[in-house]
PDB file of C-alpha atoms and ligand atoms in Angstrom:
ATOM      1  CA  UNK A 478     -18.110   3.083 -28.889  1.00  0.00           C
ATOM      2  CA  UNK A 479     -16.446   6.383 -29.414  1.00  0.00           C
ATOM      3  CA  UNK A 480     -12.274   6.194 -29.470  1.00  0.00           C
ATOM      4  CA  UNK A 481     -10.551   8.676 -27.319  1.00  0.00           C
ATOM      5  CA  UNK A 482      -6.862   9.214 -29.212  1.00  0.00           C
ATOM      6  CA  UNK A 483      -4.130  10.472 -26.456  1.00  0.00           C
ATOM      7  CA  UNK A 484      -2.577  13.197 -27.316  1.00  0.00           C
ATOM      8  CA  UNK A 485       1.267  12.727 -28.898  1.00  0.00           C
ATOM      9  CA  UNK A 486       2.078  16.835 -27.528  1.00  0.00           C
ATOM     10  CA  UNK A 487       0.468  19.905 -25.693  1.00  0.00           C
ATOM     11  CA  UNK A 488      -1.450  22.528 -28.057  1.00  0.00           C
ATOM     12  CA  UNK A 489      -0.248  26.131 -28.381  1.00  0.00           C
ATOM     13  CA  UNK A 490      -3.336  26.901 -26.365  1.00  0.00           C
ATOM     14  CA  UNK A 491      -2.068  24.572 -23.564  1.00  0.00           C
ATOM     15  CA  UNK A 492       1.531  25.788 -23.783  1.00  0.00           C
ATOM     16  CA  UNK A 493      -0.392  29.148 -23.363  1.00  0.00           C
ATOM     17  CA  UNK A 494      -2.294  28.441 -20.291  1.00  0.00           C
ATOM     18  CA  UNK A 495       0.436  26.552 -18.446  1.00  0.00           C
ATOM     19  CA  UNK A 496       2.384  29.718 -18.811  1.00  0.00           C
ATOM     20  CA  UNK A 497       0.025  32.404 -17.576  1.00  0.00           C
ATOM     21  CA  UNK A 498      -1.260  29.916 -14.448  1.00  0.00           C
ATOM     22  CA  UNK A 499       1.465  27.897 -13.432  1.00  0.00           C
ATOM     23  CA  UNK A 500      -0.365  24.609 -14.605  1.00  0.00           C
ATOM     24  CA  UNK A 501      -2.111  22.726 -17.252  1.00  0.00           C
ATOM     25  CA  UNK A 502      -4.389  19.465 -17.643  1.00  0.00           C
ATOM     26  CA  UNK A 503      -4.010  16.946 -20.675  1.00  0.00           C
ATOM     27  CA  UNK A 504      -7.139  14.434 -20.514  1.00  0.00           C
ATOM     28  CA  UNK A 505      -6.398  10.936 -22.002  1.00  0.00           C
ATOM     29  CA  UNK A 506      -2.918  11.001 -21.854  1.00  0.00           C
ATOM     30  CA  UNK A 507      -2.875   7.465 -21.271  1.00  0.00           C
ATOM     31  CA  UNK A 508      -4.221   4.712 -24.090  1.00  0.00           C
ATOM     32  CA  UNK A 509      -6.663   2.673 -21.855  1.00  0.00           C
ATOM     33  CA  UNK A 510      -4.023  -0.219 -22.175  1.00  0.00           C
ATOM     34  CA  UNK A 511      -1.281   1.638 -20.668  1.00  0.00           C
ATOM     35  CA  UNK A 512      -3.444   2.936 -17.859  1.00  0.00           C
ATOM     36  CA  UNK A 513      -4.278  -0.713 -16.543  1.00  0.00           C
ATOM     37  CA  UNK A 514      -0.351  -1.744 -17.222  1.00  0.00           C
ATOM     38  CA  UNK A 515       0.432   1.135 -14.495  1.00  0.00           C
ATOM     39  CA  UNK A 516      -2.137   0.470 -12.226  1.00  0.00           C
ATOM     40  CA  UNK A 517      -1.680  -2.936 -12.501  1.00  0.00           C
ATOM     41  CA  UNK A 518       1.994  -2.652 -11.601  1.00  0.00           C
ATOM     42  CA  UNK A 519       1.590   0.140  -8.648  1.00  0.00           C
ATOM     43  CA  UNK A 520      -0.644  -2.224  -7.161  1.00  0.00           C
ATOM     44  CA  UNK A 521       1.706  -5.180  -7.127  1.00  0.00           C
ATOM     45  CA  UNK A 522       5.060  -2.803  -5.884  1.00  0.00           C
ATOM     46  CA  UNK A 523       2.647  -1.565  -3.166  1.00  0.00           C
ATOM     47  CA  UNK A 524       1.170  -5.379  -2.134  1.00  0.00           C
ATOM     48  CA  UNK A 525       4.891  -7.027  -2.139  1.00  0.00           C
ATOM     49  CA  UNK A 526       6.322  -3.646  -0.865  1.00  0.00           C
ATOM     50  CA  UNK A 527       9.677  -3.435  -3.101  1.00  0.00           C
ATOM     51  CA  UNK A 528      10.299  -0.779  -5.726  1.00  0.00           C
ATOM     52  CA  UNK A 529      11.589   2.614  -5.321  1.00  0.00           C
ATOM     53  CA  UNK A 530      13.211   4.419  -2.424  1.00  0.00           C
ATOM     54  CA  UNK A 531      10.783   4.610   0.754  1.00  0.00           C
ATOM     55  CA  UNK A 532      10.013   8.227   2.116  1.00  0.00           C
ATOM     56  CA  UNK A 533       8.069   7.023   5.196  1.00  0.00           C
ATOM     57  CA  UNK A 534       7.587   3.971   7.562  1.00  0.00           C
ATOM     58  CA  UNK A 535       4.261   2.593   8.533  1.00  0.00           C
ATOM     59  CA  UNK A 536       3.086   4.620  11.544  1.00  0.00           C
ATOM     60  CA  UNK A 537       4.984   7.924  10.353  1.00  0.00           C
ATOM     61  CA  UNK A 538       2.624  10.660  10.049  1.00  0.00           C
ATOM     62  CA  UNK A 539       3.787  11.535   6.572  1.00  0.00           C
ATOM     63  CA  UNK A 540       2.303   7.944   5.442  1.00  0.00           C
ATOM     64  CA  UNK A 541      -1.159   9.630   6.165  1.00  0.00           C
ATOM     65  CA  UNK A 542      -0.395  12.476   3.800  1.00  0.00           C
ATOM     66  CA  UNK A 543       1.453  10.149   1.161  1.00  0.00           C
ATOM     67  CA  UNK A 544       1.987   6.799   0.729  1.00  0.00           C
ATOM     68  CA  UNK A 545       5.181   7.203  -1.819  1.00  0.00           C
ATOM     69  CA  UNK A 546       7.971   5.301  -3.812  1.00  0.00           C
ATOM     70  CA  UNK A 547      10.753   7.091  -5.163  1.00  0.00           C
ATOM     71  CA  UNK A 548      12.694   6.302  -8.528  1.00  0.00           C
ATOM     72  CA  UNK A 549      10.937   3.125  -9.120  1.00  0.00           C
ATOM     73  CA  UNK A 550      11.959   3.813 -12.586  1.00  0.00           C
ATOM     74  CA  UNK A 551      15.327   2.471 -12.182  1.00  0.00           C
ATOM     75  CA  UNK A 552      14.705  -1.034 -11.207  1.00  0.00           C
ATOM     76  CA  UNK A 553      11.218  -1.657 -13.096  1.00  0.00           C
ATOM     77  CA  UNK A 554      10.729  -1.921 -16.604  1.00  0.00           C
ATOM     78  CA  UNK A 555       7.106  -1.305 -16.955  1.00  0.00           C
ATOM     79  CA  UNK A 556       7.594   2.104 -14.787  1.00  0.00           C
ATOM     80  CA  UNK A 557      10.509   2.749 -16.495  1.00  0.00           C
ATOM     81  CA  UNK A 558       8.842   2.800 -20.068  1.00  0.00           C
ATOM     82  CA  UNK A 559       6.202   4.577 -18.646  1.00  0.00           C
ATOM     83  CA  UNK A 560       8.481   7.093 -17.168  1.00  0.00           C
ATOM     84  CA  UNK A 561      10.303   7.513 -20.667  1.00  0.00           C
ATOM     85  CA  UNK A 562       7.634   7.953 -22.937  1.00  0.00           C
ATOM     86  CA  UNK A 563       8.734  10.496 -25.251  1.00  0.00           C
ATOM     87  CA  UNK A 564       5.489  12.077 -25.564  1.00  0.00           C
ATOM     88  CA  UNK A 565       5.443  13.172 -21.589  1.00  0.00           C
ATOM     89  CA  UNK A 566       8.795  14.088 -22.431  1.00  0.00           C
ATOM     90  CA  UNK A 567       8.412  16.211 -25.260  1.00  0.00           C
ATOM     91  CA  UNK A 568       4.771  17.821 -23.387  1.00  0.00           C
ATOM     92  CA  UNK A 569       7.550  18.900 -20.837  1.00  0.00           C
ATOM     93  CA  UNK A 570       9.683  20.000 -22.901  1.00  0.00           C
ATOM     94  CA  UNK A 571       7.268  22.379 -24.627  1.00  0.00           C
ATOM     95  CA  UNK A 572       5.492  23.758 -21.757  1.00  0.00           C
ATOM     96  CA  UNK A 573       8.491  24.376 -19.762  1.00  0.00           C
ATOM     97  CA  UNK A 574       9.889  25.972 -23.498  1.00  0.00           C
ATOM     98  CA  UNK A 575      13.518  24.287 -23.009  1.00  0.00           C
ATOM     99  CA  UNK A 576      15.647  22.860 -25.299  1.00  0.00           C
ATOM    100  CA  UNK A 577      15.484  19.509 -23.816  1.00  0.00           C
ATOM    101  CA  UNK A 578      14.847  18.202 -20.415  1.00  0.00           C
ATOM    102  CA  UNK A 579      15.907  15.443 -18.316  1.00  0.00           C
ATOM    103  CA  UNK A 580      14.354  13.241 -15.481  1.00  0.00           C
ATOM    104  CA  UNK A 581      14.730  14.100 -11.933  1.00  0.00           C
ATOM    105  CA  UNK A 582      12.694  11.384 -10.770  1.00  0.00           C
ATOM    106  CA  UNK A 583       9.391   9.585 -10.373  1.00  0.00           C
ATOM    107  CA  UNK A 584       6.980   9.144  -7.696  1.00  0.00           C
ATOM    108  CA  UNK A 585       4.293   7.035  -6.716  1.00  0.00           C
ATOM    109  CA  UNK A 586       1.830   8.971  -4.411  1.00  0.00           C
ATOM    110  CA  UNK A 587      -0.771   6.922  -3.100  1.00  0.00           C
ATOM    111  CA  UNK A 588      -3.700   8.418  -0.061  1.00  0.00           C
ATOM    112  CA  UNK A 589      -4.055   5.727   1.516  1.00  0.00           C
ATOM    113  CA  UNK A 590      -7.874   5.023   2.810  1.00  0.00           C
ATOM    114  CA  UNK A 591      -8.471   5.260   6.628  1.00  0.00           C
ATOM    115  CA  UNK A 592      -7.040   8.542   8.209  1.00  0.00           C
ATOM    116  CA  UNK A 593      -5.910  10.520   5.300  1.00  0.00           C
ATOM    117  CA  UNK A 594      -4.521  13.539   5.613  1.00  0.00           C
ATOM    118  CA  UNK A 595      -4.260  16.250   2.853  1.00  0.00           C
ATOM    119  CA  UNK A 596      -1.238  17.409   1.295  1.00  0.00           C
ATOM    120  CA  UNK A 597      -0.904  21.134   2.532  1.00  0.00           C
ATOM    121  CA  UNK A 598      -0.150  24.341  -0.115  1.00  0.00           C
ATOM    122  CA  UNK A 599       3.414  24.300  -0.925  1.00  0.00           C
ATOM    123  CA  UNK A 600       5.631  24.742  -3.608  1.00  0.00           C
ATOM    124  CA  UNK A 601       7.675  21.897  -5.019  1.00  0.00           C
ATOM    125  CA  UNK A 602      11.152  23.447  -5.780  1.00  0.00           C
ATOM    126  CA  UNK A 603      11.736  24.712  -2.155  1.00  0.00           C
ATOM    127  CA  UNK A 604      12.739  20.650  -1.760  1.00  0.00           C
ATOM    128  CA  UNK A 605      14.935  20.503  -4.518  1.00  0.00           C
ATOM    129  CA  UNK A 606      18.373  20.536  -4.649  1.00  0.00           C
ATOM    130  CA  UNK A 607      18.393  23.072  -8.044  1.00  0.00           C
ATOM    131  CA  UNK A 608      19.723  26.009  -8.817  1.00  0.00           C
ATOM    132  CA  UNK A 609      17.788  27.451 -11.829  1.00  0.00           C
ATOM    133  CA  UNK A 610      13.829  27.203 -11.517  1.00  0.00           C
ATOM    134  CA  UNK A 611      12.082  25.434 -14.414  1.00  0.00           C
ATOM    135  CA  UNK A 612      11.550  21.937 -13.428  1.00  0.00           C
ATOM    136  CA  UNK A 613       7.633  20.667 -13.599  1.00  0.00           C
ATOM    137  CA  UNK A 614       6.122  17.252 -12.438  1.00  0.00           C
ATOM    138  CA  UNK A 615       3.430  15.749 -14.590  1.00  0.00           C
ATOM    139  CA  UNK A 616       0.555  13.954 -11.591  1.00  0.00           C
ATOM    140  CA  UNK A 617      -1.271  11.189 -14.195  1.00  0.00           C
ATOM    141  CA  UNK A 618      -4.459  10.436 -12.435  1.00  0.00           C
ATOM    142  CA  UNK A 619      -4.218   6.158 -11.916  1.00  0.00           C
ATOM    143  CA  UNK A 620      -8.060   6.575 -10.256  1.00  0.00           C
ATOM    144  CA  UNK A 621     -10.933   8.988 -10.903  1.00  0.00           C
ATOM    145  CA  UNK A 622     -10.085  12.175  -8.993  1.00  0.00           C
ATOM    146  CA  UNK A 623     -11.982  14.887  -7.095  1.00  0.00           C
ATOM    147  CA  UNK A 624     -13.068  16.390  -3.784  1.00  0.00           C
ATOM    148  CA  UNK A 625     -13.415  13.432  -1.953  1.00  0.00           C
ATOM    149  CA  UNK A 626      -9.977  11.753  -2.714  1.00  0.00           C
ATOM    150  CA  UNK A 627      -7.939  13.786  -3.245  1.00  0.00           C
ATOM    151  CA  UNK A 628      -7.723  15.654  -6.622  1.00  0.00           C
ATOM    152  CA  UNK A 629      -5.389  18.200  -6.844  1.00  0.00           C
ATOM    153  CA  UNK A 630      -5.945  21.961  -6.663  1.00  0.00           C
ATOM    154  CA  UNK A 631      -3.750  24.544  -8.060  1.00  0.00           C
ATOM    155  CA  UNK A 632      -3.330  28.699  -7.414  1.00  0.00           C
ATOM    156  CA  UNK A 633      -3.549  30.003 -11.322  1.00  0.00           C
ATOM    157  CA  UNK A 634      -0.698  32.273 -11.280  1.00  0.00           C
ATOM    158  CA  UNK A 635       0.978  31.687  -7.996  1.00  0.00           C
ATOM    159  CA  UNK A 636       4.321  30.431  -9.370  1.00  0.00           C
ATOM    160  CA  UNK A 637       5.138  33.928 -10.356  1.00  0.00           C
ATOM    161  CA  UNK A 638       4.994  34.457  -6.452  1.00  0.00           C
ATOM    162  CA  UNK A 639       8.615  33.383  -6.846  1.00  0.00           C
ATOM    163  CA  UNK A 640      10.236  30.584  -4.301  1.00  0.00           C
ATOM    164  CA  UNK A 641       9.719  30.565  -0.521  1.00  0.00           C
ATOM    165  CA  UNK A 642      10.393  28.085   1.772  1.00  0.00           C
ATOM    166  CA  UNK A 643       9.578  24.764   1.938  1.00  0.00           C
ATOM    167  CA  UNK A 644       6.532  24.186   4.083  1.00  0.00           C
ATOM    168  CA  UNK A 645       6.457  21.329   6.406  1.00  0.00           C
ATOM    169  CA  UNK A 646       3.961  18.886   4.532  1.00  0.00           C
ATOM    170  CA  UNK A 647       3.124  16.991   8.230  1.00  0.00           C
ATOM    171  CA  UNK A 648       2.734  19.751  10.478  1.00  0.00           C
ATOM    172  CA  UNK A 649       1.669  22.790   7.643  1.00  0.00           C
ATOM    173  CA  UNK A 650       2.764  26.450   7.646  1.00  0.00           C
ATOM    174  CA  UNK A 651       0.454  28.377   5.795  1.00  0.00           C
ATOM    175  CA  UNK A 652       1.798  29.444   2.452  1.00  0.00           C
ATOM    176  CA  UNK A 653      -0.527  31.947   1.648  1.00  0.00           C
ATOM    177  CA  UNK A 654       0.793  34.280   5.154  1.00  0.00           C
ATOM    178  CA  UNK A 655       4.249  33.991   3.115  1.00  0.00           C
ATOM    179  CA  UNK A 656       2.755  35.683  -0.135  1.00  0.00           C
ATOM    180  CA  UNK A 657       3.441  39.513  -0.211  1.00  0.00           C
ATOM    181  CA  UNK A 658       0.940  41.638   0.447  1.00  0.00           C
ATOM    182  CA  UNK A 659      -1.127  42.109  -2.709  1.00  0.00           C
ATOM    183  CA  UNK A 660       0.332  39.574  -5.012  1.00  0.00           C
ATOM    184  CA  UNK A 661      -2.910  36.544  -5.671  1.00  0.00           C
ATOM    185  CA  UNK A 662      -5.175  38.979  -4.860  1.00  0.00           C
ATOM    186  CA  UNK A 663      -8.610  37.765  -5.640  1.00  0.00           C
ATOM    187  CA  UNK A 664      -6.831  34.286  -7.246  1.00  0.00           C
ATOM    188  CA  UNK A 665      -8.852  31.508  -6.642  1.00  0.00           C
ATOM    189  CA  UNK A 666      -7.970  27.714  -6.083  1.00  0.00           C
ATOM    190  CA  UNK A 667      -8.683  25.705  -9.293  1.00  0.00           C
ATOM    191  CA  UNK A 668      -9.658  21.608  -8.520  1.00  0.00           C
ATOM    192  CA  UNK A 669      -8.663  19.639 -11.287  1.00  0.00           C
ATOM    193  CA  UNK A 670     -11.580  16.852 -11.509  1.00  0.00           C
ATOM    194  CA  UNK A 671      -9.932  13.858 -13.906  1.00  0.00           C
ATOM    195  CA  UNK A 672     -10.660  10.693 -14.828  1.00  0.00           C
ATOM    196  CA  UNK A 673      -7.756   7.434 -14.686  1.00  0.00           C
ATOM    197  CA  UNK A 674      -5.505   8.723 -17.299  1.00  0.00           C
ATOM    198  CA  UNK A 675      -5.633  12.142 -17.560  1.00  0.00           C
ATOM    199  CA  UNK A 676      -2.884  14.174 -16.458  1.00  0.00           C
ATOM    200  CA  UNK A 677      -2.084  17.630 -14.750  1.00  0.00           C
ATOM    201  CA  UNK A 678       1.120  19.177 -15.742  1.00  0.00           C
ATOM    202  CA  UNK A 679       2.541  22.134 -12.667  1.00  0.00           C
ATOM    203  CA  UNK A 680       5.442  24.059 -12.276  1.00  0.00           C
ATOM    204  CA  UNK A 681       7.963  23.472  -9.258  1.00  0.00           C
ATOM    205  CA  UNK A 682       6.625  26.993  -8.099  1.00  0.00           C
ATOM    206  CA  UNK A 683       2.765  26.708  -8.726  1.00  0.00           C
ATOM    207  CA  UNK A 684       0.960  26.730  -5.709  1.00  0.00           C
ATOM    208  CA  UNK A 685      -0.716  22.779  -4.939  1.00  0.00           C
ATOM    209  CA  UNK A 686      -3.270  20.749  -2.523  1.00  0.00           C
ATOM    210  CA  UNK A 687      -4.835  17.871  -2.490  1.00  0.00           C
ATOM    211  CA  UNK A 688      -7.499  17.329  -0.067  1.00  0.00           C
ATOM    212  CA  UNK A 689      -7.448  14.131   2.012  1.00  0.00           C
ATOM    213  CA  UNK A 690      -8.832  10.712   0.699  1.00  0.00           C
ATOM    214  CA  UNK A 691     -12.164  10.445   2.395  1.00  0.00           C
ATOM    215  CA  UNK A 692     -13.156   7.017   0.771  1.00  0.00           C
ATOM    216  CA  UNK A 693     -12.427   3.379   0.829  1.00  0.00           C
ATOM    217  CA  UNK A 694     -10.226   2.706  -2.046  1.00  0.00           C
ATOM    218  CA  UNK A 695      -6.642   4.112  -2.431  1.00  0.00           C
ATOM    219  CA  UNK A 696      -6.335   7.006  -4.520  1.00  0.00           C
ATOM    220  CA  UNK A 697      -3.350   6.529  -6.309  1.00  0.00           C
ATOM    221  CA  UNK A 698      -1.169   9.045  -8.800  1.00  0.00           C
ATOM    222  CA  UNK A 699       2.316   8.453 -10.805  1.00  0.00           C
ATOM    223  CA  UNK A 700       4.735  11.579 -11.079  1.00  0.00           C
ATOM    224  CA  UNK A 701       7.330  12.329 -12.908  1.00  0.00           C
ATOM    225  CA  UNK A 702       9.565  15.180 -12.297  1.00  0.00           C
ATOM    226  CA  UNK A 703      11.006  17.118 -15.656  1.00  0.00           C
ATOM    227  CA  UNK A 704      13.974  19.680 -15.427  1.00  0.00           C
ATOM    228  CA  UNK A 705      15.634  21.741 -17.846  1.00  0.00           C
ATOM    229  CA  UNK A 706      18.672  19.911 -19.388  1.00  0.00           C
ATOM    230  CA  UNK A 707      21.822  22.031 -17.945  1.00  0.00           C
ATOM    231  CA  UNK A 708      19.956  22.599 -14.280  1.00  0.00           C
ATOM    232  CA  UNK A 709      22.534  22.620 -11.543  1.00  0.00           C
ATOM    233  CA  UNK A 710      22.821  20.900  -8.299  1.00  0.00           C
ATOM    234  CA  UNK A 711      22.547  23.778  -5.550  1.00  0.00           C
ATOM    235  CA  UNK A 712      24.801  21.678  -2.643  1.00  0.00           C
ATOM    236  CA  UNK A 713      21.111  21.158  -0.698  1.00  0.00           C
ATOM    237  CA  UNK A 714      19.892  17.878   0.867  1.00  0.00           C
ATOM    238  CA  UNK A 715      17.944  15.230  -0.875  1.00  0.00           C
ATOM    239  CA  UNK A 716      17.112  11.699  -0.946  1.00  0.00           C
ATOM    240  CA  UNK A 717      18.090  11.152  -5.062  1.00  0.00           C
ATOM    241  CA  UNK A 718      21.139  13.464  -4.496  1.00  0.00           C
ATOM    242  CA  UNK A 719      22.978  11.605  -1.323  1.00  0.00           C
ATOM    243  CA  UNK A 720      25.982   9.928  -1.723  1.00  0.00           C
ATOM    244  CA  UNK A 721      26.182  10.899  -5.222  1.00  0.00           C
ATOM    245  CA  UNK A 722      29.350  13.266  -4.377  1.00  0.00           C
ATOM    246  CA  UNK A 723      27.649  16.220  -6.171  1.00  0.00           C
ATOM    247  CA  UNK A 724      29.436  19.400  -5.520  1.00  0.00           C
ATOM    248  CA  UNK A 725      27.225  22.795  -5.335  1.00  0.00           C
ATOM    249  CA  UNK A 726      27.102  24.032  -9.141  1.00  0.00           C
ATOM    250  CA  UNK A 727      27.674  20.791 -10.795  1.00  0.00           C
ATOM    251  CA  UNK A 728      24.639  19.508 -13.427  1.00  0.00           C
ATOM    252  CA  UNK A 729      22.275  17.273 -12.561  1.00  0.00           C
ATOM    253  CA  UNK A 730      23.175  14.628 -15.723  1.00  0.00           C
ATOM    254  CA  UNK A 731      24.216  11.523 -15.987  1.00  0.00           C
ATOM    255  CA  UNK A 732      22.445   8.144 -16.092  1.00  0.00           C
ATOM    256  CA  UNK A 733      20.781   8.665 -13.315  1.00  0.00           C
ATOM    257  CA  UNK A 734      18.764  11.662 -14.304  1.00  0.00           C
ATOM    258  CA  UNK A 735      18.194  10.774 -18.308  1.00  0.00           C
ATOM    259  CA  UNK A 736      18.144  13.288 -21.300  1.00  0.00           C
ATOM    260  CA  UNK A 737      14.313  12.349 -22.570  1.00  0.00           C
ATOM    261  CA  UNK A 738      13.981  14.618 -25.021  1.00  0.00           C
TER     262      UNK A 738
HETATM  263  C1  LIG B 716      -0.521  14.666  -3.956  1.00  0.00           C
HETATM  264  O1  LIG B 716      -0.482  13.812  -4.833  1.00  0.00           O
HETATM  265  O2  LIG B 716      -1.364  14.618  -3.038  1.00  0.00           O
HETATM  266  C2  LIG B 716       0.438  15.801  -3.963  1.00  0.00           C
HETATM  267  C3  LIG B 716       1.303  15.844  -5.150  1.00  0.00           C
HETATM  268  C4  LIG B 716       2.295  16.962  -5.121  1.00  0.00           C
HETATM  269  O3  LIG B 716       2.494  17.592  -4.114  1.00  0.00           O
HETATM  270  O4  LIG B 716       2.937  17.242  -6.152  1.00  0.00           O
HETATM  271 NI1  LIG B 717       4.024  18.966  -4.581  1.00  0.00          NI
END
């Protein structure tokens, strides 16, 4: 049987592409013995319900788009070494071409069978509370992914488009009517087919969809979120930030959001 090694960093070539398109995907990231670790423990937060923040109650509408746990990291140790590896870290680091980055925070996104919906174009920094752009999420693939349940697309180039707002990811706006006129001309959507423990890297401005989960079995994805080391809290909103008495300006550091690299 032929050995797969994961990769300890992003090529130059990667680095390359993620700049010029606003994305990148890094196949085998995971050693086939930390893949079943994760899915093994997403699984069991999901079937006794604890870990992580909740976004949405049963019966919400967003639960149809995502099923998702926020900043399990800081009360489970097997998401929280998964979370710190410092080869995501340093991948981050080098794409986003930064010093050294911190953790914003994880996320377990799972499309629930039965009724899925898709998760509409948008941009991810719109949502958060940041100043300076920069920050990227890294999506690792916990199940085969494509077409039918919900892989991830991507506009090459779009995060150049700059930031508009945040689009409502239950009842859509269409993203592309935002665009002006003539920028992603002719740019077409790119699906990124993977297999359990590959990875997409994206930018908080890159244009991304997933369509919905049209099979039987959850389809179900780990994030975390990167930023720059020195990116500042812009006084917005947001579940991580509240009741953390941020004032507008002040960096998002700390214990809570880690220096990985
Ligand atoms: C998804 O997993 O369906 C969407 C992820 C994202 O919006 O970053
Ligand atoms: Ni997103």
């Amino acid at each position: 049987m032929q050995t797969v090694q994961e990769p300890e960093t992003v090529t130059d070539a990667q680095v390359a592409f993620y700049r010029a398109n606003g994305f990148v995907e890094v196949d085998n990231a995971l050693t086939p013995l930390e893949l079943v670790a994760m899915q093994e423990e997403i699984d069991r937060i999901y079937r006794v319900d604890n870990g992580g923040l909740h976004t949405a109650e049963h019966g919400s509408p967003y639960r149809k788009v995502l099923d998702q746990r926020v900043n399990i990291w800081r009360d489970n140790p097997v998401v929280q070494a998964f979370v710190m590896l410092p080869r995501f870290a340093e991948m981050a680091r080098r794409l986003a071409g930064v010093p050294a980055v911190r953790l914003w925070h994880d996320q377990a996104l799972v499309k629930q069978p039965g009724d899925s919906k898709p998760t509409p174009w948008h941009q991810d920094l719109p949502y958060w509370p940041m100043n300076e752009p920069g920050a990227l999420s890294l999506w690792m693939a916990l199940d085969d992914v494509d077409e039918r349940n919900g892989a991830m697309s991507f506009i090459p180039g779009s995060q150049r488009v700059g930031a508009l707002p945040g689009i409502n990811l239950v009842d859509p706006q269409d993203i592309f009517a935002m665009v002006p006129k003539g920028e992603l001309t002719g740019t077409k959507p790119v699906t990124a087919r993977m297999r359990a423990g590959s990875c997409t890297f994206h930018n908080g401005l890159c244009f991304h969809y997933a369509g919905a989960n049209q099979t039987d079995r959850p389809r179900r994805a780990m994030v975390i979120i990167y930023m720059p080391d020195g990116t500042t809290f812009n006084g917005r909103p947001h579940v991580v930030t509240e009741g953390m008495g941020l004032q507008p300006g002040a960096p998002l550091e700390g214990e809570l959001f880690p220096l990985l690299t």
